[in-house]
Amino acid sequence: MTVTRPRAATLSLRSRIRLLTVSVAALAVAICSFVIYMVTEDALRAQLSDRVGRDADKLIASDSSGLSPAVFGFAAGPRAGRYLQVGIVSADGDVYSASGSFTPFASADGELEPVVASVVAGESDRVVTDLNGYAVAIEKAPSGSTVLVGESYRSLDGVMSGLLLIFVTVGGALVVLAGLSGYLVARTGLRPVGRLTRATRRITETGDLSPVAVVGDDELAHLADRFNDMLAALQRSRLAQNHLIVDAGTELLAPLTALRTNIELLIEIGDPDRAPAVPLDQDAVDQLRRDIVDQLDEVARRIHRLVDEAREAHTRDG
C-alpha cells in the first residue's frame, strides 16, 4: 500500500507556534496602542478645549474689572503666537488680534467665521468648539465686546509623538518577549512530540519496541500512552510471529524428514547404480509411493492449519 504524503509545510510546528505567538502579541499590542492613543488624544483635546474656555473667562474678568489678565491667572507664556491666538471684537465691530493674525477666527479675506459672527451678533453668549485646527472659545463680555481665544491642536504634537515613541518601544519589547515566550512554550510543549519522533526513528532503524517515557497527564501524555499501547500490540504480534515460526518448524520437521527419506529411497530403487541393500518387491514400492502421497497430504494439512492459526492471531491483535 502506497501512502501519499501531503506537501510538506515550509515551517516546522515549533516555528509556526512561535510565529503565531508573535503575531497574536503584535496584534494585541497594536490594537491596545491604537485604542490608548485615540483615548489619550481625545482626552488631551478635551483638556485643551477646557483650557481655552478658562482663558476666555479670565479675559472676560479682566475686561470687566480693568485689571491685568495676569491677575486672574492668564499667562500665555510660550504658547503665545505659535499655538495660542487671542483676539477681541469690540462692540463697534472692530477686530483686534494680539499676534496680528486672525487665524482661526476669520477666513483669509478677513471675514469672521460663522460661529464667531453668531456670538458677536448676540445669538449666543459662549461657544467652545473646534475651528480650523484650533480649540476655540468665543465669549460675549458684559461690555459688549467679544473675547476670542484659540489654541492649535499642534501643541499636542510633542506629547502625542512622545506617546507614540513609548508605544513603539514598549510594544516592540513586548513582541520580543512574546517571541521568547513562544520559543519556550514550543520547546517545552513539544518535548513529548520530540520523544515520540525519536521513538519512531529508533523503531524504524533498530526495530526496538521499548515504550517511550510518559510525563504528565495532559493530551500529549495520553498520546504517548496510546503510542505505547501500539508498541505493545506490535510486540505481541512479533512474539506471535516468532511462536508461529517455531511451531511451524516443529510441526513440519518430522513429516518433511520422513518424506525426504521415502523420496530418497524411491529414487534409489529407480536408479540401478544406487540400488538399496535390501531389494524391495513391487508391493513394497507401491506402499512407499502411497506413503509419500500421504505424507504430502499431511504436510499440506499442517501448513493449512498453521496459516489458519496465523490468520486468527492477526484478527485478535487487530
PDB file of N, CA and C in Angstrom, residues 231-249 306-318:
ATOM      1  N   LEU A 231       2.896   0.120  20.511  1.00  0.00           N
ATOM      2  CA  LEU A 231       4.146  -0.635  20.583  1.00  0.00           C
ATOM      3  C   LEU A 231       3.933  -1.988  21.253  1.00  0.00           C
ATOM      4  N   ALA A 232       3.095  -2.011  22.299  1.00  0.00           N
ATOM      5  CA  ALA A 232       2.808  -3.283  22.970  1.00  0.00           C
ATOM      6  C   ALA A 232       2.102  -4.244  22.021  1.00  0.00           C
ATOM      7  N   ALA A 233       1.164  -3.715  21.216  1.00  0.00           N
ATOM      8  CA  ALA A 233       0.472  -4.568  20.249  1.00  0.00           C
ATOM      9  C   ALA A 233       1.449  -5.100  19.203  1.00  0.00           C
ATOM     10  N   LEU A 234       2.366  -4.243  18.760  1.00  0.00           N
ATOM     11  CA  LEU A 234       3.377  -4.701  17.806  1.00  0.00           C
ATOM     12  C   LEU A 234       4.279  -5.759  18.430  1.00  0.00           C
ATOM     13  N   GLN A 235       4.606  -5.579  19.715  1.00  0.00           N
ATOM     14  CA  GLN A 235       5.436  -6.563  20.397  1.00  0.00           C
ATOM     15  C   GLN A 235       4.716  -7.900  20.493  1.00  0.00           C
ATOM     16  N   ARG A 236       3.423  -7.859  20.831  1.00  0.00           N
ATOM     17  CA  ARG A 236       2.653  -9.108  20.891  1.00  0.00           C
ATOM     18  C   ARG A 236       2.573  -9.764  19.517  1.00  0.00           C
ATOM     19  N   SER A 237       2.401  -8.952  18.490  1.00  0.00           N
ATOM     20  CA  SER A 237       2.351  -9.504  17.139  1.00  0.00           C
ATOM     21  C   SER A 237       3.679 -10.137  16.750  1.00  0.00           C
ATOM     22  N   ARG A 238       4.769  -9.469  17.144  1.00  0.00           N
ATOM     23  CA  ARG A 238       6.085 -10.037  16.834  1.00  0.00           C
ATOM     24  C   ARG A 238       6.300 -11.359  17.579  1.00  0.00           C
ATOM     25  N   LEU A 239       5.887 -11.412  18.865  1.00  0.00           N
ATOM     26  CA  LEU A 239       6.017 -12.666  19.619  1.00  0.00           C
ATOM     27  C   LEU A 239       5.172 -13.763  18.999  1.00  0.00           C
ATOM     28  N   ALA A 240       3.960 -13.380  18.560  1.00  0.00           N
ATOM     29  CA  ALA A 240       3.096 -14.380  17.922  1.00  0.00           C
ATOM     30  C   ALA A 240       3.733 -14.903  16.636  1.00  0.00           C
ATOM     31  N   GLN A 241       4.366 -14.011  15.877  1.00  0.00           N
ATOM     32  CA  GLN A 241       5.042 -14.450  14.663  1.00  0.00           C
ATOM     33  C   GLN A 241       6.194 -15.398  14.991  1.00  0.00           C
ATOM     34  N   ASN A 242       6.944 -15.047  16.052  1.00  0.00           N
ATOM     35  CA  ASN A 242       8.046 -15.937  16.442  1.00  0.00           C
ATOM     36  C   ASN A 242       7.532 -17.303  16.877  1.00  0.00           C
ATOM     37  N   HIS A 243       6.438 -17.285  17.651  1.00  0.00           N
ATOM     38  CA  HIS A 243       5.854 -18.563  18.067  1.00  0.00           C
ATOM     39  C   HIS A 243       5.370 -19.353  16.864  1.00  0.00           C
ATOM     40  N   LEU A 244       4.795 -18.642  15.898  1.00  0.00           N
ATOM     41  CA  LEU A 244       4.308 -19.324  14.696  1.00  0.00           C
ATOM     42  C   LEU A 244       5.458 -19.967  13.932  1.00  0.00           C
ATOM     43  N   ILE A 245       6.579 -19.244  13.864  1.00  0.00           N
ATOM     44  CA  ILE A 245       7.731 -19.807  13.156  1.00  0.00           C
ATOM     45  C   ILE A 245       8.252 -21.048  13.874  1.00  0.00           C
ATOM     46  N   VAL A 246       8.332 -20.961  15.217  1.00  0.00           N
ATOM     47  CA  VAL A 246       8.798 -22.121  15.990  1.00  0.00           C
ATOM     48  C   VAL A 246       7.833 -23.288  15.839  1.00  0.00           C
ATOM     49  N   ASP A 247       6.527 -22.986  15.949  1.00  0.00           N
ATOM     50  CA  ASP A 247       5.529 -24.051  15.808  1.00  0.00           C
ATOM     51  C   ASP A 247       5.575 -24.662  14.418  1.00  0.00           C
ATOM     52  N   ALA A 248       5.766 -23.809  13.405  1.00  0.00           N
ATOM     53  CA  ALA A 248       5.828 -24.330  12.039  1.00  0.00           C
ATOM     54  C   ALA A 248       7.029 -25.258  11.877  1.00  0.00           C
ATOM     55  N   GLY A 249       8.162 -24.854  12.445  1.00  0.00           N
ATOM     56  CA  GLY A 249       9.330 -25.717  12.352  1.00  0.00           C
ATOM     57  C   GLY A 249       9.112 -27.046  13.051  1.00  0.00           C
ATOM     58  N   LEU A 306      -1.529 -24.154  10.184  1.00  0.00           N
ATOM     59  CA  LEU A 306      -0.680 -23.052  10.645  1.00  0.00           C
ATOM     60  C   LEU A 306      -1.120 -21.712  10.049  1.00  0.00           C
ATOM     61  N   VAL A 307      -1.516 -21.728   8.777  1.00  0.00           N
ATOM     62  CA  VAL A 307      -1.996 -20.490   8.147  1.00  0.00           C
ATOM     63  C   VAL A 307      -3.265 -19.999   8.826  1.00  0.00           C
ATOM     64  N   ASP A 308      -4.185 -20.930   9.141  1.00  0.00           N
ATOM     65  CA  ASP A 308      -5.424 -20.544   9.829  1.00  0.00           C
ATOM     66  C   ASP A 308      -5.131 -19.964  11.214  1.00  0.00           C
ATOM     67  N   GLU A 309      -4.204 -20.590  11.935  1.00  0.00           N
ATOM     68  CA  GLU A 309      -3.853 -20.073  13.261  1.00  0.00           C
ATOM     69  C   GLU A 309      -3.236 -18.672  13.165  1.00  0.00           C
ATOM     70  N   ALA A 310      -2.383 -18.483  12.153  1.00  0.00           N
ATOM     71  CA  ALA A 310      -1.778 -17.160  11.978  1.00  0.00           C
ATOM     72  C   ALA A 310      -2.839 -16.116  11.645  1.00  0.00           C
ATOM     73  N   ARG A 311      -3.827 -16.489  10.810  1.00  0.00           N
ATOM     74  CA  ARG A 311      -4.895 -15.551  10.457  1.00  0.00           C
ATOM     75  C   ARG A 311      -5.734 -15.200  11.679  1.00  0.00           C
ATOM     76  N   GLU A 312      -6.041 -16.198  12.514  1.00  0.00           N
ATOM     77  CA  GLU A 312      -6.821 -15.932  13.726  1.00  0.00           C
ATOM     78  C   GLU A 312      -6.051 -15.043  14.701  1.00  0.00           C
ATOM     79  N   ALA A 313      -4.746 -15.296  14.828  1.00  0.00           N
ATOM     80  CA  ALA A 313      -3.935 -14.464  15.727  1.00  0.00           C
ATOM     81  C   ALA A 313      -3.884 -13.023  15.229  1.00  0.00           C
ATOM     82  N   HIS A 314      -3.786 -12.854  13.909  1.00  0.00           N
ATOM     83  CA  HIS A 314      -3.767 -11.494  13.343  1.00  0.00           C
ATOM     84  C   HIS A 314      -5.098 -10.794  13.582  1.00  0.00           C
ATOM     85  N   THR A 315      -6.198 -11.555  13.477  1.00  0.00           N
ATOM     86  CA  THR A 315      -7.519 -10.960  13.714  1.00  0.00           C
ATOM     87  C   THR A 315      -7.669 -10.522  15.160  1.00  0.00           C
ATOM     88  N   ARG A 316      -7.175 -11.336  16.104  1.00  0.00           N
ATOM     89  CA  ARG A 316      -7.259 -10.971  17.521  1.00  0.00           C
ATOM     90  C   ARG A 316      -6.431  -9.727  17.817  1.00  0.00           C
ATOM     91  N   ASP A 317      -5.220  -9.652  17.275  1.00  0.00           N
ATOM     92  CA  ASP A 317      -4.361  -8.489  17.520  1.00  0.00           C
ATOM     93  C   ASP A 317      -4.920  -7.234  16.872  1.00  0.00           C
ATOM     94  N   GLY A 318      -5.566  -7.411  15.722  1.00  0.00           N
ATOM     95  CA  GLY A 318      -6.137  -6.236  15.054  1.00  0.00           C
ATOM     96  C   GLY A 318      -7.331  -5.709  15.782  1.00  0.00           C
TER      97      GLY A 318
END
